Coordinates of C-alpha atoms in Angstrom, one line a residue:
Chain A
M1 CA 33.0 117.2 -59.1
N2 CA 31.5 118.9 -61.9
I3 CA 30.5 122.6 -60.8
F4 CA 27.4 122.5 -62.9
D5 CA 25.9 119.2 -60.7
I6 CA 26.0 122.3 -58.1
I7 CA 24.9 125.5 -59.9
G8 CA 22.9 123.2 -62.7
P9 CA 20.9 121.5 -63.7
V10 CA 18.4 123.8 -65.3
M11 CA 15.0 122.2 -64.4
V12 CA 11.2 122.5 -64.4
G13 CA 10.8 122.2 -60.7
P14 CA 9.9 121.2 -57.8
S15 CA 11.9 118.1 -57.3
S16 CA 15.3 116.9 -58.2
S17 CA 14.6 113.4 -57.4
H18 CA 10.8 113.3 -58.2
T19 CA 10.5 115.6 -61.0
A20 CA 13.8 116.1 -62.7
G21 CA 14.9 112.4 -62.2
A22 CA 11.6 111.3 -63.1
V23 CA 12.1 112.8 -66.3
R24 CA 15.1 111.6 -66.7
I25 CA 14.1 108.1 -66.5
G26 CA 11.5 108.5 -68.9
Y27 CA 13.9 109.7 -71.4
I28 CA 16.2 106.7 -71.0
S29 CA 13.3 104.6 -71.6
R30 CA 12.0 106.4 -74.9
K31 CA 15.9 106.2 -76.1
L32 CA 15.9 102.3 -75.2
L33 CA 13.0 101.3 -76.9
G34 CA 14.0 103.1 -79.9
E35 CA 11.0 104.1 -81.4
N36 CA 8.1 106.7 -80.1
V37 CA 6.0 105.1 -77.3
K38 CA 2.6 103.9 -78.6
S39 CA 1.9 102.6 -75.0
A40 CA 2.8 103.0 -71.4
E41 CA 1.9 101.2 -67.9
I42 CA 3.1 103.2 -65.1
L43 CA 3.6 101.2 -62.3
L44 CA 4.8 103.6 -59.0
Y45 CA 6.5 102.5 -55.8
G46 CA 7.2 103.8 -52.2
S47 CA 7.7 107.8 -52.3
F48 CA 7.2 108.2 -55.7
L49 CA 3.5 106.8 -55.3
A50 CA 3.4 108.7 -52.0
T51 CA 4.2 112.1 -53.0
G52 CA 4.4 111.5 -56.9
K53 CA 0.9 113.7 -57.3
G54 CA 2.5 116.9 -55.6
H55 CA 5.7 116.7 -57.4
G56 CA 4.6 116.1 -61.0
T57 CA 6.1 112.9 -60.9
Q58 CA 3.5 110.9 -63.4
K59 CA 3.6 114.3 -65.5
A60 CA 7.7 113.5 -65.4
L61 CA 7.8 110.0 -66.6
V62 CA 5.4 110.8 -69.3
A63 CA 7.6 114.3 -70.7
G64 CA 10.6 111.8 -70.7
L65 CA 8.7 109.1 -72.6
M66 CA 7.9 111.6 -75.4
G67 CA 11.7 112.5 -75.9
M68 CA 11.3 115.6 -73.3
K69 CA 14.5 116.6 -71.3
A70 CA 14.2 118.1 -67.7
D71 CA 14.4 121.5 -68.7
D72 CA 11.2 121.3 -71.1
N73 CA 8.6 124.0 -70.2
R74 CA 6.2 121.7 -71.4
I75 CA 6.5 119.0 -68.6
P76 CA 3.6 120.5 -66.9
Y77 CA 1.2 119.7 -69.7
S78 CA 2.8 116.2 -71.0
L79 CA -0.7 114.4 -69.8
E80 CA -2.6 116.4 -72.6
L81 CA -0.3 116.5 -75.0
A82 CA 0.2 112.8 -74.7
E83 CA -3.7 112.3 -74.9
E84 CA -3.9 114.8 -78.2
L85 CA -1.1 112.4 -79.4
G86 CA -3.4 109.4 -78.9
I87 CA -0.4 107.8 -76.3
E88 CA -2.3 105.4 -74.4
I89 CA -1.4 105.9 -70.7
T90 CA -2.2 103.9 -67.4
F91 CA -1.0 104.3 -63.8
G92 CA -0.9 101.8 -60.9
E93 CA 0.6 101.1 -58.1
A94 CA 4.3 98.8 -58.3
L95 CA 4.7 95.6 -56.2
L96 CA 7.9 95.3 -55.6
R97 CA 10.3 94.2 -52.8
D98 CA 13.3 95.9 -51.2
A99 CA 13.2 98.3 -53.9
H100 CA 14.5 101.7 -54.0
P101 CA 11.8 104.2 -52.0
N102 CA 11.7 106.1 -55.5
S103 CA 11.3 103.5 -58.1
V104 CA 9.2 102.9 -60.9
L105 CA 8.3 100.2 -63.7
L106 CA 7.2 101.1 -66.9
R107 CA 5.9 98.7 -69.7
L108 CA 5.9 100.2 -72.8
L109 CA 5.0 99.4 -76.5
G110 CA 6.3 101.1 -79.5
E111 CA 4.6 101.8 -82.3
T112 CA 6.2 99.0 -84.4
G113 CA 5.5 96.3 -81.8
R114 CA 8.4 96.7 -79.9
T115 CA 8.0 96.2 -76.1
L116 CA 10.3 97.0 -73.2
E117 CA 9.8 96.8 -69.3
I118 CA 12.4 98.6 -67.4
M119 CA 13.0 99.8 -63.6
G120 CA 14.2 102.9 -62.7
E121 CA 15.4 104.9 -59.9
S122 CA 15.6 108.1 -58.9
L123 CA 18.8 108.8 -56.8
G124 CA 18.4 112.3 -55.8
G125 CA 20.0 115.7 -57.4
G126 CA 18.4 114.4 -60.8
I127 CA 20.7 111.0 -60.8
V128 CA 18.8 107.9 -62.2
N129 CA 19.9 104.4 -62.3
I130 CA 18.4 101.8 -64.6
A131 CA 17.8 99.0 -62.3
Q132 CA 16.3 96.3 -64.8
I133 CA 15.5 95.5 -67.8
D134 CA 12.7 93.0 -69.2
G135 CA 13.4 91.6 -65.7
I136 CA 17.1 91.3 -65.6
A137 CA 18.9 93.1 -62.9
T138 CA 21.0 95.8 -64.8
N139 CA 22.6 98.9 -63.1
F140 CA 23.6 102.2 -65.4
S141 CA 23.3 105.7 -64.9
G142 CA 22.4 106.7 -68.9
D143 CA 25.6 109.2 -68.8
Y144 CA 27.4 107.2 -71.8
P145 CA 26.2 105.9 -74.7
T146 CA 24.8 102.5 -73.4
L147 CA 24.5 99.1 -75.8
V148 CA 22.2 96.4 -73.6
V149 CA 22.7 92.9 -75.4
H150 CA 20.1 90.3 -74.2
N151 CA 21.4 86.8 -75.5
I152 CA 21.2 83.2 -74.5
D153 CA 24.1 82.1 -71.9
Q154 CA 26.3 80.2 -74.1
P155 CA 30.1 81.1 -74.7
G156 CA 30.8 83.9 -77.6
H157 CA 29.2 86.3 -77.7
V158 CA 31.0 88.6 -75.5
T159 CA 33.4 88.3 -77.7
E160 CA 31.2 89.0 -80.4
V161 CA 30.0 92.0 -79.1
T162 CA 33.4 93.3 -77.7
S163 CA 35.1 92.9 -81.2
M164 CA 32.6 94.8 -83.1
L165 CA 33.2 97.6 -80.4
A166 CA 36.9 97.4 -81.1
H167 CA 36.4 97.3 -84.4
K168 CA 34.6 100.8 -84.6
S169 CA 36.8 102.3 -82.6
V170 CA 34.7 102.2 -79.3
N171 CA 36.0 102.3 -76.2
I172 CA 33.9 100.5 -73.5
A173 CA 33.9 102.7 -70.1
S174 CA 32.2 99.6 -67.8
M175 CA 30.9 96.5 -68.7
Q176 CA 29.0 94.2 -66.6
L177 CA 27.2 91.0 -67.2
Y178 CA 24.3 88.7 -65.9
R179 CA 22.6 85.9 -66.1
S180 CA 19.4 84.3 -65.2
N181 CA 20.4 80.8 -64.8
R182 CA 23.5 78.7 -66.5
G183 CA 22.3 78.4 -70.1
G184 CA 19.5 80.8 -69.7
D185 CA 18.8 84.2 -70.2
A186 CA 21.5 86.7 -70.0
V187 CA 22.5 90.3 -70.2
M188 CA 25.7 92.3 -71.3
V189 CA 25.8 96.2 -70.4
I190 CA 28.0 98.4 -72.0
E191 CA 28.8 101.5 -71.4
C192 CA 30.8 103.2 -73.9
D193 CA 33.1 106.4 -74.6
Q194 CA 31.9 106.9 -78.4
E195 CA 28.5 106.0 -80.3
V196 CA 28.0 102.8 -81.4
P197 CA 27.2 103.1 -85.4
A198 CA 23.4 101.9 -85.9
D199 CA 24.4 99.3 -88.7
S200 CA 26.4 97.3 -86.0
I201 CA 24.0 97.7 -83.6
Q202 CA 21.3 95.7 -86.5
W203 CA 24.3 93.4 -87.1
L204 CA 24.0 92.3 -83.8
E205 CA 20.5 91.7 -84.0
H206 CA 20.8 89.1 -86.4
I207 CA 23.2 87.3 -84.7
E208 CA 22.1 83.6 -83.1
G209 CA 22.0 83.6 -79.6
I210 CA 21.3 87.3 -79.3
K211 CA 17.7 87.9 -78.8
K212 CA 17.2 91.2 -78.5
V213 CA 19.7 94.4 -78.8
T214 CA 19.0 98.1 -76.5
Y215 CA 20.9 100.8 -77.3
L216 CA 21.4 104.1 -75.6
S217 CA 22.4 106.8 -77.7
L218 CA 23.3 110.6 -76.1
Q219 CA 22.3 112.1 -79.7
G220 CA 19.8 113.9 -80.6
Chain B
M1 CA 46.0 119.3 -62.2
I2 CA 44.3 121.9 -60.2
I3 CA 42.2 119.7 -57.5
Y4 CA 40.6 121.3 -54.3
H5 CA 38.8 119.1 -51.4
S6 CA 38.7 121.9 -49.6
I7 CA 38.1 125.4 -48.4
N8 CA 41.9 125.8 -47.4
D9 CA 43.0 124.1 -50.9
L10 CA 40.9 126.8 -52.4
V11 CA 42.6 129.6 -50.2
S12 CA 46.1 128.3 -50.9
L13 CA 45.5 127.3 -54.4
S14 CA 44.6 131.4 -55.2
E15 CA 48.0 132.4 -53.3
Q16 CA 50.1 129.9 -55.1
L17 CA 48.6 130.8 -58.5
K18 CA 48.4 134.5 -57.7
L19 CA 44.6 134.1 -59.4
P20 CA 41.5 135.6 -57.8
M21 CA 39.6 132.7 -56.3
W22 CA 37.2 132.4 -58.9
Q23 CA 39.8 131.8 -61.7
V24 CA 41.2 128.8 -59.5
I25 CA 37.6 127.3 -59.6
R26 CA 37.0 127.9 -63.8
K27 CA 40.8 126.6 -64.0
A28 CA 40.0 123.1 -62.7
D29 CA 36.4 123.3 -64.2
C30 CA 38.0 123.5 -67.6
E31 CA 40.8 120.9 -66.7
A32 CA 38.1 118.7 -65.0
R33 CA 35.6 118.8 -68.4
Q34 CA 38.3 119.3 -71.0
V35 CA 36.7 123.0 -72.2
S36 CA 38.0 126.0 -72.7
E37 CA 37.9 129.1 -70.4
E38 CA 35.2 130.9 -72.6
E39 CA 33.3 127.7 -72.7
S40 CA 33.1 127.1 -68.9
F41 CA 32.1 130.8 -68.7
A42 CA 29.3 130.9 -71.5
T43 CA 27.9 128.0 -68.9
M44 CA 28.1 129.8 -65.9
K45 CA 26.4 133.0 -67.7
K46 CA 23.8 130.6 -69.2
M47 CA 22.7 129.0 -65.5
Y48 CA 23.0 133.0 -64.2
Q49 CA 20.9 134.1 -67.2
T50 CA 18.3 131.2 -66.5
M51 CA 18.2 132.6 -62.9
K52 CA 17.2 135.8 -64.2
Q53 CA 14.7 134.4 -66.5
T54 CA 12.9 132.3 -63.6
D55 CA 12.8 135.6 -62.1
A56 CA 11.2 137.6 -64.6
D57 CA 8.6 135.1 -65.5
Y58 CA 7.6 135.0 -61.9
D59 CA 3.2 134.4 -62.3
K60 CA 1.5 136.0 -59.1
N61 CA -1.5 133.8 -60.0
L62 CA 0.2 130.7 -60.1
V63 CA -0.9 128.0 -57.3
S64 CA 1.0 124.5 -56.6
P65 CA -1.3 121.5 -56.8
S66 CA -1.4 121.1 -53.2
G67 CA -2.8 125.0 -52.6
M68 CA -0.2 125.6 -50.1
A69 CA 2.2 127.7 -52.5
G70 CA 1.6 130.9 -54.6
G71 CA 1.1 134.4 -54.6
A72 CA 3.5 135.2 -51.6
G73 CA 6.6 136.9 -54.0
E74 CA 3.8 139.3 -55.4
K75 CA 2.5 140.1 -51.6
M76 CA 6.5 140.9 -50.8
R77 CA 6.0 143.1 -53.8
V78 CA 3.3 144.9 -52.9
F79 CA 4.4 145.2 -49.0
N80 CA 8.1 146.4 -50.2
A81 CA 6.3 149.3 -52.4
S82 CA 3.7 150.3 -49.9
G83 CA 6.7 152.6 -47.9
R84 CA 6.5 150.3 -44.7
N85 CA 9.4 148.0 -45.8
L86 CA 11.4 147.1 -42.6
A87 CA 14.2 145.9 -43.8
G88 CA 15.9 148.4 -46.5
E89 CA 15.7 148.1 -49.8
Y90 CA 17.9 146.0 -51.3
L91 CA 16.9 143.4 -48.1
G92 CA 13.3 143.6 -49.2
L93 CA 14.0 142.7 -52.8
V94 CA 16.1 140.0 -51.5
M95 CA 13.4 138.6 -50.0
E96 CA 11.0 139.1 -52.7
K97 CA 13.2 137.4 -54.9
A98 CA 13.9 134.4 -53.2
L99 CA 10.1 133.5 -52.5
K100 CA 9.1 134.0 -56.4
T101 CA 12.0 131.5 -57.5
G102 CA 11.3 129.4 -54.4
E103 CA 7.2 129.5 -55.8
S104 CA 7.9 129.2 -59.2
N105 CA 9.8 125.9 -58.2
A106 CA 6.7 124.6 -56.6
C107 CA 4.5 125.3 -59.6
M108 CA 6.8 123.3 -61.6
K109 CA 8.6 126.3 -63.5
R110 CA 12.3 126.2 -65.1
I111 CA 14.7 126.8 -62.3
V112 CA 18.4 126.5 -61.6
A113 CA 19.0 123.9 -58.8
A114 CA 21.5 125.8 -56.8
P115 CA 22.4 123.5 -55.1
T116 CA 19.1 121.6 -55.1
A117 CA 15.4 122.6 -56.4
G118 CA 14.2 123.1 -52.8
S119 CA 16.9 125.8 -51.9
C120 CA 16.9 127.2 -55.5
G121 CA 16.0 131.2 -54.4
V122 CA 18.7 131.9 -52.4
I123 CA 21.7 132.6 -54.5
P124 CA 19.2 134.5 -57.5
A125 CA 17.6 136.4 -54.7
V126 CA 21.0 137.7 -52.8
F127 CA 22.6 138.1 -56.5
L128 CA 20.1 139.2 -58.8
S129 CA 18.8 141.8 -56.0
F130 CA 22.5 142.8 -55.8
E131 CA 23.1 143.5 -59.5
E132 CA 20.0 145.6 -59.9
F133 CA 20.8 147.5 -56.8
N134 CA 24.1 148.1 -57.8
H135 CA 24.2 148.2 -61.5
M136 CA 26.7 145.5 -62.1
L137 CA 28.0 144.1 -64.8
E138 CA 26.5 141.0 -65.5
D139 CA 30.0 139.4 -66.3
R140 CA 31.1 140.3 -62.3
M141 CA 28.2 138.3 -61.1
V142 CA 29.2 135.3 -63.0
E143 CA 32.5 135.8 -61.4
A144 CA 31.0 135.7 -58.0
M145 CA 29.0 132.3 -59.6
Y146 CA 31.9 130.6 -59.4
I147 CA 32.5 131.4 -56.3
T148 CA 29.2 129.9 -55.0
A149 CA 30.1 126.5 -57.2
G150 CA 33.6 126.3 -56.0
I151 CA 32.2 126.5 -52.1
G152 CA 29.6 124.5 -53.2
A153 CA 31.4 121.6 -54.6
V154 CA 33.5 121.5 -51.3
I155 CA 30.8 121.2 -49.2
A156 CA 29.1 118.1 -51.2
E157 CA 32.1 116.8 -50.7
N158 CA 33.0 117.3 -47.3
A159 CA 29.0 116.8 -45.5
S160 CA 25.8 116.8 -48.4
I161 CA 23.6 119.4 -49.9
A162 CA 21.0 116.7 -49.9
G163 CA 17.7 117.1 -47.3
A164 CA 17.6 113.3 -47.4
S165 CA 21.1 113.2 -46.1
G166 CA 21.8 115.6 -44.3
G167 CA 18.6 118.0 -43.6
C168 CA 17.8 121.7 -44.5
Q169 CA 21.0 122.8 -43.2
A170 CA 22.4 120.6 -46.2
E171 CA 20.1 122.1 -48.7
I172 CA 19.0 125.8 -47.7
G173 CA 22.5 125.9 -45.3
S174 CA 24.7 125.0 -48.1
A175 CA 22.6 127.6 -50.3
S176 CA 23.1 129.8 -48.1
A177 CA 26.3 129.7 -47.7
M178 CA 27.2 129.6 -51.2
A179 CA 25.6 133.2 -51.7
A180 CA 27.2 134.5 -48.2
A181 CA 30.9 134.1 -49.8
G182 CA 29.6 135.1 -53.4
L183 CA 28.4 138.3 -52.0
A184 CA 31.3 139.1 -49.9
Y185 CA 33.3 139.0 -52.9
L186 CA 31.1 141.2 -54.8
Q187 CA 31.3 143.6 -52.4
G188 CA 35.2 143.7 -52.7
G189 CA 35.8 141.1 -49.9
D190 CA 39.4 139.1 -50.1
N191 CA 39.9 135.4 -49.7
E192 CA 39.7 135.5 -45.9
C193 CA 36.6 137.7 -46.1
I194 CA 34.9 135.2 -48.6
V195 CA 35.7 132.0 -46.4
H196 CA 34.4 133.5 -43.2
A197 CA 31.5 134.8 -44.8
M198 CA 30.8 131.0 -45.9
A199 CA 31.5 129.8 -42.5
F200 CA 29.2 132.5 -40.3
A201 CA 26.4 131.2 -42.9
L202 CA 26.6 127.9 -42.5
K203 CA 27.4 128.2 -38.9
N204 CA 24.1 129.8 -39.0
M205 CA 22.1 127.3 -40.5
L206 CA 23.8 124.2 -38.4
G207 CA 20.8 121.8 -37.4
L208 CA 18.2 123.0 -39.5
T209 CA 15.8 119.9 -40.1
C210 CA 14.1 118.6 -43.1
D211 CA 10.8 118.0 -42.5
P212 CA 8.5 119.0 -45.1
V213 CA 4.4 118.8 -45.3
C214 CA 3.2 115.8 -47.8
G215 CA 7.0 115.6 -48.7
L216 CA 6.2 118.5 -51.0
V217 CA 8.9 120.7 -51.9
E218 CA 6.9 123.7 -50.3
V219 CA 6.3 123.8 -46.9
P220 CA 8.6 125.3 -45.0
C221 CA 10.8 125.0 -48.0
I222 CA 9.8 128.3 -49.9
K223 CA 9.8 130.9 -47.0
R224 CA 13.4 129.3 -46.1
N225 CA 14.9 130.3 -48.9
S226 CA 14.0 133.7 -48.1
A227 CA 15.4 133.3 -44.4
G228 CA 18.6 131.7 -46.2
A229 CA 19.0 134.7 -48.1
V230 CA 18.9 137.2 -45.7
N231 CA 21.2 135.1 -43.7
A232 CA 23.8 135.0 -46.5
V233 CA 23.4 139.4 -46.4
T234 CA 24.1 139.3 -42.7
S235 CA 26.9 136.8 -42.7
A236 CA 28.6 138.8 -45.7
Q237 CA 28.2 141.9 -44.2
M238 CA 29.9 140.2 -40.4
A239 CA 32.9 139.7 -42.8
L240 CA 33.2 142.8 -44.5
A241 CA 33.0 144.3 -41.3
G242 CA 36.3 142.4 -40.2
I243 CA 34.3 140.0 -38.1
R244 CA 36.2 136.3 -38.1
S245 CA 34.5 132.9 -37.1
A246 CA 36.4 131.3 -34.6
I247 CA 35.9 128.0 -36.0
A248 CA 37.8 127.1 -39.0
P249 CA 35.9 127.3 -42.4
D250 CA 36.3 123.9 -43.1
E251 CA 35.8 122.6 -39.6
V252 CA 32.4 124.3 -39.8
I253 CA 31.8 122.1 -43.2
D254 CA 32.8 119.1 -41.0
S255 CA 30.5 119.6 -38.0
M256 CA 27.6 120.2 -40.8
R257 CA 28.4 116.6 -41.7
R258 CA 28.6 115.0 -38.7
I259 CA 25.4 117.0 -37.3
G260 CA 23.7 115.5 -40.5
N261 CA 24.5 112.1 -40.1
E262 CA 23.4 112.5 -36.1
L263 CA 19.6 113.9 -37.0
P264 CA 17.3 111.4 -36.9
A265 CA 15.7 109.5 -39.7
C266 CA 12.8 111.3 -39.0
L267 CA 13.8 115.2 -39.7
K268 CA 15.8 114.1 -43.2
E269 CA 12.8 114.4 -45.7
T270 CA 11.0 111.3 -44.8
G271 CA 7.8 113.4 -43.5
M272 CA 7.6 111.5 -40.5
G273 CA 8.5 114.4 -38.0
G274 CA 8.6 117.6 -37.3
L275 CA 6.3 120.2 -39.2
A276 CA 5.3 117.2 -41.0
V277 CA 3.6 115.5 -38.3
T278 CA 1.4 118.6 -37.1
E279 CA -2.1 118.9 -37.1
S280 CA -2.4 121.4 -39.6
A281 CA -0.1 118.9 -42.1
M282 CA -2.6 116.2 -41.2
K283 CA -5.3 118.5 -42.4
V284 CA -3.4 119.2 -46.0
K285 CA -2.6 115.6 -46.3
E286 CA -6.6 114.4 -46.1
K287 CA -7.0 117.2 -48.5
L288 CA -4.6 116.0 -50.4
D289 CA -5.3 112.4 -50.4
A290 CA -9.4 112.7 -51.0
R291 CA -8.1 114.1 -54.5

């Protein structure tokens, strides 16, 4: 156990799950979008919906979407800051079934028109889980550089991605594969020990059968 | 590899390696995170200095969004200065600082979760007051912070530090136990004294429920930070006086886990029982919902 999970993290209050965890979900989502957010639809569920106002959950999510981390003193003013920057934010209720009690569904539009739908769960103590990307189940914490590849479910795509990683000396910490149905949409979630180079990600995007690549970098 | 899973492990590693307990905990951190002793110490120092900053930045005029939290730390400061302080200068200061940090957390200011945001006032209250009162060197305070972290890690592994799984005993109780152990060290206690201070503090908090009004980290959390901090001082003082816990420290932690499991869900951060369902709480809820 990391003793700085016991003494720490440094965070803006009041709640590690409803505030710090919410900032983190927003932050990871912004990173996965890969560009500044132009508009965001934020749909809250469960305890996030019920007690979010008193915990500053909405401010925390918006702060994260603007690239702030959990210890940023500007978190309480994030809604005003977003308005000044012309970022369009709408809040609502997420209609989910059997979801984690602290869940949020984010529908994001980036400044170049890139879109992303993310379901995040705040598990407590500031730890989060990204449970869905664009409607397909995933399961990662954002603690590692994470590569998410959407492809058509057909032979060879896993080899293309893992060969590229081997070639760039990137070690795989964990790997998960999901698909909607045989021959349909598939997703690979790969947590890495090193950062994946930007040009390799662009290269992946141009491979036939690969529909979308999102990447969570821990740098910057 | 230096690995500890229990209070007993911490004590025996300290004896085997002939190192003070805080250095055992630092060594384990260096190995686990692959950092140097200096880097580890600097990180812990930063945590302590952030606690100090939170205390210094306390704003007496802040009020939480619910309207329930704010201004109590200032009232305590004024009272302590009035000449009518019941508890002695040190304890008065401990209470004041616990309230200040707890209220700062409720008002969206920057804090150090120690071990959680809801219990973030306990350790700074006990430690910052001790440093101020005794003109301690900051590095010595950082050494004691390692003791709190190591004890907290053992509690997290064998029981819980989350109100949702263990009730408030897991949050304020753990924070109080961690603070008591650190305080015993600061006042010159040996390993045995440190771990018995921990045991007393945790025993005194067993069974404490997590039933906050409207689910917010405000009522009863903020004032309980003050009670948990004072309990840490009581516990350290008993251990320093040579009083020993009849129940072994690791067994107290194990009891906390079992009690936490047996607590009904309505008393574990669900807002469905205890103080959260009182008439007064319902009035606050109505006001909040109306906004």
